mmCIF file of C-alpha atoms in Angstrom:
data_model
loop_
_atom_site.group_PDB
_atom_site.id
_atom_site.type_symbol
_atom_site.label_atom_id
_atom_site.label_comp_id
_atom_site.label_asym_id
_atom_site.label_seq_id
_atom_site.Cartn_x
_atom_site.Cartn_y
_atom_site.Cartn_z
ATOM 1 C CA MET K 1 140.246 72.253 102.269
ATOM 2 C CA ASP K 2 143.111 73.908 104.176
ATOM 3 C CA ILE K 3 141.419 76.717 106.105
ATOM 4 C CA ASP K 4 144.658 78.531 106.936
ATOM 5 C CA LEU K 5 145.732 78.544 103.307
ATOM 6 C CA PHE K 6 142.264 79.696 102.188
ATOM 7 C CA VAL K 7 142.301 82.574 104.667
ATOM 8 C CA ALA K 8 145.805 83.627 103.657
ATOM 9 C CA ALA K 9 144.803 83.636 99.988
ATOM 10 C CA HIS K 10 141.682 85.784 100.410
ATOM 11 C CA ARG K 11 142.203 87.872 103.561
ATOM 12 C CA ALA K 12 143.187 90.936 101.545
ATOM 13 C CA GLU K 13 139.935 90.795 99.534
ATOM 14 C CA TRP K 14 137.863 90.485 102.703
ATOM 15 C CA ASP K 15 139.619 93.401 104.339
ATOM 16 C CA ARG K 16 139.169 95.511 101.224
ATOM 17 C CA LEU K 17 135.461 94.658 101.069
ATOM 18 C CA ALA K 18 135.032 95.597 104.734
ATOM 19 C CA GLU K 19 136.699 98.956 104.044
ATOM 20 C CA LEU K 20 134.444 99.654 101.039
ATOM 21 C CA VAL K 21 131.337 98.723 103.030
ATOM 22 C CA ARG K 22 132.298 101.213 105.743
ATOM 23 C CA ARG K 23 132.560 103.935 103.087
ATOM 24 C CA ALA K 24 129.539 102.760 101.078
ATOM 25 C CA GLY K 25 127.851 106.141 100.977
ATOM 26 C CA ARG K 26 130.946 107.963 99.730
ATOM 27 C CA LEU K 27 132.263 105.667 96.991
ATOM 28 C CA ARG K 28 133.195 106.900 93.528
ATOM 29 C CA GLY K 29 132.302 105.016 90.345
ATOM 30 C CA PRO K 30 135.305 102.638 90.163
ATOM 31 C CA GLU K 31 135.115 101.920 93.889
ATOM 32 C CA ALA K 32 131.378 101.166 93.636
ATOM 33 C CA ASP K 33 132.131 98.700 90.848
ATOM 34 C CA GLU K 34 134.849 97.175 92.999
ATOM 35 C CA LEU K 35 132.376 96.831 95.874
ATOM 36 C CA VAL K 36 129.981 94.849 93.690
ATOM 37 C CA LEU K 37 132.767 92.633 92.373
ATOM 38 C CA LEU K 38 134.190 91.905 95.816
ATOM 39 C CA TYR K 39 130.735 91.271 97.240
ATOM 40 C CA GLN K 40 130.194 88.589 94.593
ATOM 41 C CA ARG K 41 133.598 87.029 95.254
ATOM 42 C CA VAL K 42 133.252 86.973 99.026
ATOM 43 C CA ALA K 43 129.714 85.581 98.769
ATOM 44 C CA THR K 44 131.251 82.752 96.740
ATOM 45 C CA HIS K 45 133.942 82.295 99.388
ATOM 46 C CA LEU K 46 131.245 82.016 102.028
ATOM 47 C CA SER K 47 129.430 79.354 100.023
ATOM 48 C CA ILE K 48 132.656 77.387 99.616
ATOM 49 C CA VAL K 49 133.382 77.510 103.343
ATOM 50 C CA ARG K 50 129.865 76.411 104.234
ATOM 51 C CA ALA K 51 130.020 73.473 101.850
ATOM 52 C CA ALA K 52 133.613 72.295 102.252
ATOM 53 C CA ALA K 53 134.835 73.328 105.686
ATOM 54 C CA PRO K 54 132.243 75.015 107.904
ATOM 55 C CA ASP K 55 134.681 76.550 110.352
ATOM 56 C CA PRO K 56 132.633 78.494 112.977
ATOM 57 C CA ALA K 57 135.157 81.303 113.366
ATOM 58 C CA LEU K 58 135.456 81.885 109.637
ATOM 59 C CA LEU K 59 131.705 81.698 109.133
ATOM 60 C CA GLY K 60 131.290 84.189 111.940
ATOM 61 C CA ARG K 61 133.560 86.577 110.065
ATOM 62 C CA LEU K 62 132.265 86.129 106.521
ATOM 63 C CA SER K 63 128.499 85.887 107.138
ATOM 64 C CA PRO K 64 128.034 89.381 108.623
ATOM 65 C CA LEU K 65 130.498 90.826 106.094
ATOM 66 C CA VAL K 66 128.479 89.451 103.197
ATOM 67 C CA ALA K 67 125.225 90.645 104.782
ATOM 68 C CA ARG K 68 126.579 94.190 105.189
ATOM 69 C CA ALA K 69 127.946 94.141 101.666
ATOM 70 C CA ARG K 70 124.598 92.987 100.301
ATOM 71 C CA ALA K 71 122.857 95.858 102.096
ATOM 72 C CA ALA K 72 125.426 98.305 100.692
ATOM 73 C CA VAL K 73 124.973 96.983 97.148
ATOM 74 C CA THR K 74 121.179 96.663 97.094
ATOM 75 C CA GLY K 75 120.269 99.436 99.523
ATOM 76 C CA SER K 76 118.515 99.132 102.881
ATOM 77 C CA HIS K 77 114.934 99.205 101.631
ATOM 78 C CA ALA K 78 113.352 97.728 104.725
ATOM 79 C CA GLN K 79 114.368 100.686 106.860
ATOM 80 C CA SER K 80 113.667 103.343 104.267
ATOM 81 C CA TRP K 81 111.195 106.017 105.295
ATOM 82 C CA ALA K 82 110.312 106.335 101.635
ATOM 83 C CA GLY K 83 109.305 102.667 101.669
ATOM 84 C CA VAL K 84 107.130 103.236 104.735
ATOM 85 C CA GLY K 85 105.518 106.184 102.995
ATOM 86 C CA ARG K 86 104.793 104.116 99.885
ATOM 87 C CA PHE K 87 103.280 101.378 102.006
ATOM 88 C CA LEU K 88 100.937 103.743 103.844
ATOM 89 C CA ALA K 89 100.017 105.933 100.883
ATOM 90 C CA ARG K 90 99.859 103.291 98.141
ATOM 91 C CA ASP K 91 100.203 99.612 99.009
ATOM 92 C CA LEU K 92 97.996 99.359 102.103
ATOM 93 C CA PRO K 93 95.009 101.343 100.799
ATOM 94 C CA ALA K 94 95.299 99.587 97.425
ATOM 95 C CA ALA K 95 95.135 96.169 99.112
ATOM 96 C CA ILE K 96 92.135 97.111 101.258
ATOM 97 C CA TYR K 97 90.358 98.876 98.411
ATOM 98 C CA GLY K 98 90.963 95.943 96.062
ATOM 99 C CA GLY K 99 89.144 93.611 98.452
ATOM 100 C CA ARG K 100 86.268 95.991 99.176
ATOM 101 C CA ARG K 101 83.564 93.691 97.791
ATOM 102 C CA TRP K 102 84.723 90.938 100.132
ATOM 103 C CA TRP K 103 84.852 92.985 103.316
ATOM 104 C CA VAL K 104 81.605 94.830 102.562
ATOM 105 C CA ALA K 105 79.974 91.413 102.148
ATOM 106 C CA ALA K 106 81.542 90.296 105.447
ATOM 107 C CA GLY K 107 80.127 93.404 107.119
ATOM 108 C CA VAL K 108 76.642 92.760 105.743
ATOM 109 C CA ILE K 109 76.734 89.157 106.947
ATOM 110 C CA PHE K 110 77.843 90.281 110.416
ATOM 111 C CA LEU K 111 75.274 93.071 110.776
ATOM 112 C CA VAL K 112 72.343 91.040 109.458
ATOM 113 C CA THR K 113 73.219 88.068 111.672
ATOM 114 C CA GLY K 114 73.804 90.244 114.719
ATOM 115 C CA GLY K 115 70.580 92.175 114.132
ATOM 116 C CA LEU K 116 68.486 89.026 113.781
ATOM 117 C CA ILE K 117 70.000 87.517 116.922
ATOM 118 C CA ALA K 118 69.414 90.753 118.860
ATOM 119 C CA ALA K 119 65.757 90.904 117.790
ATOM 120 C CA TRP K 120 65.263 87.235 118.653
ATOM 121 C CA VAL K 121 66.804 87.581 122.110
ATOM 122 C CA ALA K 122 65.043 90.864 122.907
ATOM 123 C CA GLY K 123 61.597 89.553 121.957
ATOM 124 C CA ASP K 124 61.606 86.116 123.576
ATOM 125 C CA PRO K 125 61.997 85.724 127.362
ATOM 126 C CA GLN K 126 62.447 81.977 126.933
ATOM 127 C CA VAL K 127 65.514 82.582 124.785
ATOM 128 C CA GLN K 128 66.859 84.951 127.427
ATOM 129 C CA ALA K 129 66.349 82.281 130.065
ATOM 130 C CA THR K 130 68.514 79.842 128.086
ATOM 131 C CA ILE K 131 71.348 82.366 127.906
ATOM 132 C CA ALA K 132 71.770 83.040 131.617
ATOM 133 C CA ALA K 133 69.928 83.059 134.929
ATOM 134 C CA PRO K 134 67.697 86.119 135.550
ATOM 135 C CA GLU K 135 69.995 87.474 138.262
ATOM 136 C CA GLU K 136 73.000 87.158 135.945
ATOM 137 C CA ILE K 137 71.168 89.051 133.220
ATOM 138 C CA ARG K 138 70.197 91.788 135.689
ATOM 139 C CA SER K 139 73.821 91.994 136.831
ATOM 140 C CA LEU K 140 74.848 92.521 133.227
ATOM 141 C CA THR K 141 72.197 94.974 132.091
ATOM 142 C CA ALA K 142 71.299 97.004 135.210
ATOM 143 C CA PRO K 143 72.539 100.599 135.601
ATOM 144 C CA GLY K 144 76.134 100.363 136.770
ATOM 145 C CA GLY K 145 76.130 96.684 135.827
ATOM 146 C CA ASP K 146 78.810 94.560 134.252
ATOM 147 C CA PHE K 147 78.202 95.822 130.720
ATOM 148 C CA GLU K 148 78.847 99.438 131.725
ATOM 149 C CA THR K 149 81.699 98.820 134.153
ATOM 150 C CA TYR K 150 83.591 96.540 131.777
ATOM 151 C CA TYR K 151 85.117 99.511 129.962
ATOM 152 C CA SER K 152 86.568 100.906 133.185
ATOM 153 C CA SER K 153 87.482 97.558 134.753
ATOM 154 C CA ALA K 154 91.224 98.207 134.441
ATOM 155 C CA PRO K 155 93.569 101.186 134.136
ATOM 156 C CA ALA K 156 93.085 102.759 130.724
ATOM 157 C CA ALA K 157 96.581 102.022 129.391
ATOM 158 C CA SER K 158 96.430 98.384 130.510
ATOM 159 C CA PHE K 159 92.907 98.016 129.146
ATOM 160 C CA ALA K 160 93.945 99.487 125.784
ATOM 161 C CA ALA K 161 96.865 97.065 125.502
ATOM 162 C CA ARG K 162 94.650 94.093 126.353
ATOM 163 C CA VAL K 163 91.938 95.097 123.891
ATOM 164 C CA TRP K 164 94.484 95.767 121.149
ATOM 165 C CA THR K 165 96.123 92.381 121.672
ATOM 166 C CA ASN K 166 92.823 90.495 121.654
ATOM 167 C CA ASN K 167 91.533 92.261 118.557
ATOM 168 C CA ALA K 168 94.845 91.887 116.740
ATOM 169 C CA TRP K 169 94.777 88.120 117.372
ATOM 170 C CA LEU K 170 91.203 87.991 116.117
ATOM 171 C CA ALA K 171 92.092 89.839 112.913
ATOM 172 C CA ALA K 172 95.203 87.721 112.439
ATOM 173 C CA GLY K 173 93.108 84.580 112.796
ATOM 174 C CA CYS K 174 90.814 85.732 109.996
ATOM 175 C CA LEU K 175 93.774 86.523 107.754
ATOM 176 C CA VAL K 176 95.891 83.450 108.434
ATOM 177 C CA LEU K 177 93.056 80.911 108.456
ATOM 178 C CA GLY K 178 91.563 82.243 105.253
ATOM 179 C CA ALA K 179 93.661 79.833 103.209
ATOM 180 C CA LEU K 180 91.616 76.950 104.691
ATOM 181 C CA LEU K 181 88.916 77.688 102.097
ATOM 182 C CA GLY K 182 87.620 80.524 104.279
ATOM 183 C CA VAL K 183 85.622 78.219 106.564
ATOM 184 C CA PRO K 184 87.304 79.283 109.853
ATOM 185 C CA VAL K 185 86.796 82.921 108.848
ATOM 186 C CA VAL K 186 83.044 82.416 108.526
ATOM 187 C CA VAL K 187 82.990 80.717 111.939
ATOM 188 C CA ILE K 188 84.901 83.605 113.563
ATOM 189 C CA LEU K 189 82.663 86.175 111.891
ATOM 190 C CA LEU K 190 79.409 84.465 112.897
ATOM 191 C CA TYR K 191 80.610 83.788 116.451
ATOM 192 C CA ASN K 192 81.334 87.464 117.008
ATOM 193 C CA ALA K 193 78.065 88.483 115.353
ATOM 194 C CA VAL K 194 76.165 86.200 117.729
ATOM 195 C CA THR K 195 78.086 87.551 120.728
ATOM 196 C CA VAL K 196 77.315 91.163 119.859
ATOM 197 C CA GLY K 197 73.709 90.289 118.975
ATOM 198 C CA VAL K 198 73.097 88.560 122.302
ATOM 199 C CA ALA K 199 74.473 91.519 124.258
ATOM 200 C CA ALA K 200 72.369 93.957 122.229
ATOM 201 C CA GLY K 201 69.263 91.809 122.675
ATOM 202 C CA LEU K 202 69.665 91.563 126.434
ATOM 203 C CA MET K 203 70.219 95.312 126.761
ATOM 204 C CA ALA K 204 67.196 95.973 124.542
ATOM 205 C CA ALA K 205 65.020 93.677 126.651
ATOM 206 C CA ALA K 206 66.081 95.681 129.700
ATOM 207 C CA GLY K 207 65.110 98.923 127.954
ATOM 208 C CA ARG K 208 68.725 100.077 127.769
ATOM 209 C CA LEU K 209 69.541 99.746 124.068
ATOM 210 C CA ASP K 210 70.538 103.428 124.017
ATOM 211 C CA ILE K 211 73.217 102.692 126.613
ATOM 212 C CA PHE K 212 74.433 99.767 124.505
ATOM 213 C CA PHE K 213 74.923 101.914 121.423
ATOM 214 C CA GLY K 214 76.321 104.796 123.471
ATOM 215 C CA LEU K 215 79.079 102.542 124.789
ATOM 216 C CA VAL K 216 79.748 100.381 121.731
ATOM 217 C CA THR K 217 79.592 102.947 118.940
ATOM 218 C CA PRO K 218 82.639 105.129 119.817
ATOM 219 C CA HIS K 219 85.159 102.316 119.380
ATOM 220 C CA GLY K 220 82.964 99.694 117.733
ATOM 221 C CA LEU K 221 82.666 101.391 114.362
ATOM 222 C CA LEU K 222 86.398 101.294 113.681
ATOM 223 C CA GLU K 223 86.942 97.995 115.468
ATOM 224 C CA LEU K 224 84.237 96.181 113.535
ATOM 225 C CA THR K 225 85.353 97.702 110.244
ATOM 226 C CA ALA K 226 88.834 96.310 110.895
ATOM 227 C CA LEU K 227 87.265 92.907 111.616
ATOM 228 C CA PHE K 228 85.298 93.111 108.364
ATOM 229 C CA VAL K 229 88.446 93.955 106.399
ATOM 230 C CA ALA K 230 90.312 91.052 108.002
ATOM 231 C CA ALA K 231 87.438 88.643 107.369
ATOM 232 C CA GLY K 232 87.006 89.843 103.804
ATOM 233 C CA SER K 233 90.719 89.447 103.110
ATOM 234 C CA GLY K 234 90.648 85.953 104.593
ATOM 235 C CA LEU K 235 87.634 84.955 102.513
ATOM 236 C CA ARG K 236 89.268 86.350 99.399
ATOM 237 C CA LEU K 237 92.353 84.283 100.133
ATOM 238 C CA GLY K 238 90.217 81.183 100.636
ATOM 239 C CA TRP K 239 88.433 81.721 97.334
ATOM 240 C CA THR K 240 91.790 82.003 95.573
ATOM 241 C CA VAL K 241 92.487 78.429 96.650
ATOM 242 C CA VAL K 242 89.303 77.399 94.840
ATOM 243 C CA ASP K 243 89.633 79.692 91.824
ATOM 244 C CA PRO K 244 93.113 81.161 91.231
ATOM 245 C CA GLY K 245 91.955 82.850 88.056
ATOM 246 C CA GLY K 246 94.234 82.837 85.078
ATOM 247 C CA GLU K 247 97.440 82.018 86.981
ATOM 248 C CA SER K 248 98.756 79.017 88.838
ATOM 249 C CA ARG K 249 97.351 78.407 92.301
ATOM 250 C CA GLY K 250 100.764 78.809 93.947
ATOM 251 C CA SER K 251 101.469 82.075 92.163
ATOM 252 C CA ALA K 252 98.011 83.489 92.932
ATOM 253 C CA LEU K 253 98.257 82.565 96.615
ATOM 254 C CA ALA K 254 101.759 84.020 96.881
ATOM 255 C CA ARG K 255 100.681 87.288 95.285
ATOM 256 C CA LEU K 256 97.555 87.685 97.386
ATOM 257 C CA GLY K 257 99.330 86.388 100.488
ATOM 258 C CA ARG K 258 101.907 89.167 100.270
ATOM 259 C CA SER K 259 99.097 91.691 99.939
ATOM 260 C CA VAL K 260 97.257 90.180 102.926
ATOM 261 C CA GLY K 261 100.472 90.408 104.958
ATOM 262 C CA GLY K 262 100.496 94.156 104.351
ATOM 263 C CA VAL K 263 96.841 94.374 105.373
ATOM 264 C CA ALA K 264 97.700 92.618 108.646
ATOM 265 C CA LEU K 265 100.276 95.301 109.470
ATOM 266 C CA GLY K 266 97.841 98.070 108.596
ATOM 267 C CA LEU K 267 95.029 96.598 110.666
ATOM 268 C CA ALA K 268 97.338 96.417 113.675
ATOM 269 C CA LEU K 269 97.591 100.216 113.486
ATOM 270 C CA VAL K 270 93.836 100.613 112.991
ATOM 271 C CA LEU K 271 93.074 98.364 115.954
ATOM 272 C CA LEU K 272 95.534 100.298 118.081
ATOM 273 C CA VAL K 273 93.484 103.432 117.429
ATOM 274 C CA SER K 274 90.195 101.675 118.213
ATOM 275 C CA GLY K 275 91.738 100.219 121.376
ATOM 276 C CA LEU K 276 92.784 103.674 122.555
ATOM 277 C CA ILE K 277 89.282 104.981 121.900
ATOM 278 C CA GLU K 278 87.773 102.050 123.800
ATOM 279 C CA ALA K 279 90.061 102.616 126.777
ATOM 280 C CA PHE K 280 90.099 106.402 126.996
ATOM 281 C CA VAL K 281 86.934 107.665 125.251
ATOM 282 C CA THR K 282 84.239 105.018 125.757
ATOM 283 C CA PRO K 283 84.339 105.062 129.603
ATOM 284 C CA SER K 284 85.068 108.788 129.830
ATOM 285 C CA GLY K 285 82.764 111.414 131.288
ATOM 286 C CA LEU K 286 82.186 113.011 127.884
ATOM 287 C CA PRO K 287 78.574 113.376 126.745
ATOM 288 C CA THR K 288 77.296 110.489 124.656
ATOM 289 C CA TRP K 289 77.088 112.648 121.537
ATOM 290 C CA ALA K 290 80.744 113.626 121.930
ATOM 291 C CA ARG K 291 81.914 110.049 122.390
ATOM 292 C CA ILE K 292 79.907 108.870 119.388
ATOM 293 C CA GLY K 293 81.182 111.844 117.406
ATOM 294 C CA ILE K 294 84.782 110.802 118.051
ATOM 295 C CA GLY K 295 83.961 107.290 116.855
ATOM 296 C CA LEU K 296 82.298 108.640 113.719
ATOM 297 C CA LEU K 297 85.307 110.846 112.954
ATOM 298 C CA ALA K 298 87.703 107.917 113.335
ATOM 299 C CA GLU K 299 85.536 105.747 111.078
ATOM 300 C CA ALA K 300 85.173 108.481 108.465
ATOM 301 C CA ALA K 301 88.929 109.072 108.487
ATOM 302 C CA PHE K 302 89.660 105.390 107.872
ATOM 303 C CA LEU K 303 87.051 104.957 105.137
ATOM 304 C CA GLY K 304 88.132 108.195 103.478
ATOM 305 C CA TYR K 305 91.742 107.048 103.579
ATOM 306 C CA VAL K 306 90.862 103.728 101.934
ATOM 307 C CA LEU K 307 88.534 105.186 99.321
ATOM 308 C CA ILE K 308 90.674 108.161 98.311
ATOM 309 C CA PHE K 309 94.160 106.677 98.458
ATOM 310 C CA GLY K 310 92.992 103.189 97.522
ATOM 311 C CA ARG K 311 91.051 104.294 94.442
ATOM 312 C CA HIS K 312 93.972 106.391 93.251
ATOM 313 C CA ALA K 313 96.479 103.559 93.793
ATOM 314 C CA SER K 314 94.227 101.005 92.114
ATOM 315 C CA ALA K 315 93.725 103.285 89.117
ATOM 316 C CA ALA K 316 97.525 103.412 88.800
ATOM 317 C CA GLY K 317 97.643 99.614 88.669
ATOM 318 C CA HIS K 318 98.760 98.874 92.241
ATOM 319 C CA THR K 319 97.274 95.910 94.101
ATOM 320 C CA GLY K 320 99.035 96.001 97.456
ATOM 321 C CA ASP K 321 101.609 93.405 96.405
ATOM 322 C CA VAL K 322 105.270 94.195 96.948
ATOM 323 C CA ASP K 323 107.370 95.460 94.063
ATOM 324 C CA ALA K 324 108.468 92.755 91.658
ATOM 325 C CA ALA K 325 112.095 93.181 92.714
ATOM 326 C CA TYR K 326 111.236 91.935 96.218
ATOM 327 C CA ALA K 327 108.584 89.353 95.396
ATOM 328 C CA GLY K 328 111.108 86.521 95.034
ATOM 329 C CA ASP K 329 111.515 83.939 92.327
ATOM 330 C CA THR K 330 108.692 81.778 91.070
ATOM 331 C CA ALA K 331 109.296 78.116 90.390
ATOM 332 C CA ARG K 332 107.810 76.722 87.204
ATOM 333 C CA GLU K 333 105.068 74.236 87.893
ATOM 334 C CA ALA K 334 104.853 70.961 86.023
ATOM 335 C CA GLY K 335 101.915 70.820 83.705
#
């Protein structure tokens, strides 16, 4: 293909499309129709260039032009505040609410496991001896020991960022690895339950269980709830691999996967809040009742948000999946 001849033949259409894109918000009916028509033509031109003569300079001109034209024709939904509002008020709570049986079950598994481990560690000195040397345990559990000073071991802002990052990776692991039949999710959940149970058991054996709950409760309620939601979503995804219901496995995983992606974004916000509480409230000089009260308020706000908005969205038929217009095409499976 002669590039110079191709450019000469279509330059006027490209220039006209660029002009219409610049005025996209002020176009009249005939001009809007012209925009759509030229967008289709120039998109075809771009395909021809890519296939027949991928000239870098011409591709550099047509690719961004077609992208801007596409945004002008379809609308910039990704940056729409209305879209953000729909996500927060409808899609996110619907997705979390729809998986409530899974994350409640994950929470029960965690709490029962952690409680049994804590009771076992607290009541058996031999078990404690296998965990760490006596001096190490005293260093952890004594007044002013490592367990208490951990929450003030770094500047609050730095500590909050570190905690948020660690917890976000943990939640992401539960969500992403759920497709592996949920097995890694169970491992992550049980590992963290054992970790919390051991710490609680050691503090209880030292007669300082009240200090444990006074430090863990303010941020731990919201943080653990986010972990339960992530684990429940991952387990739900893993079960879909086993039993996709009345649809194809690929379609079921795609639908639930899009919903889980939204949950991941929402949990990042939730974990940011819990991280701020852990950095600024947990080690603060506030009375224990005040610190726990802040944690209870944060937990109640999140659960109320999920139950109220989620129930309403679910009753309206929403599942947390994206609108059909943005879900993409589905290939027919052989069968």
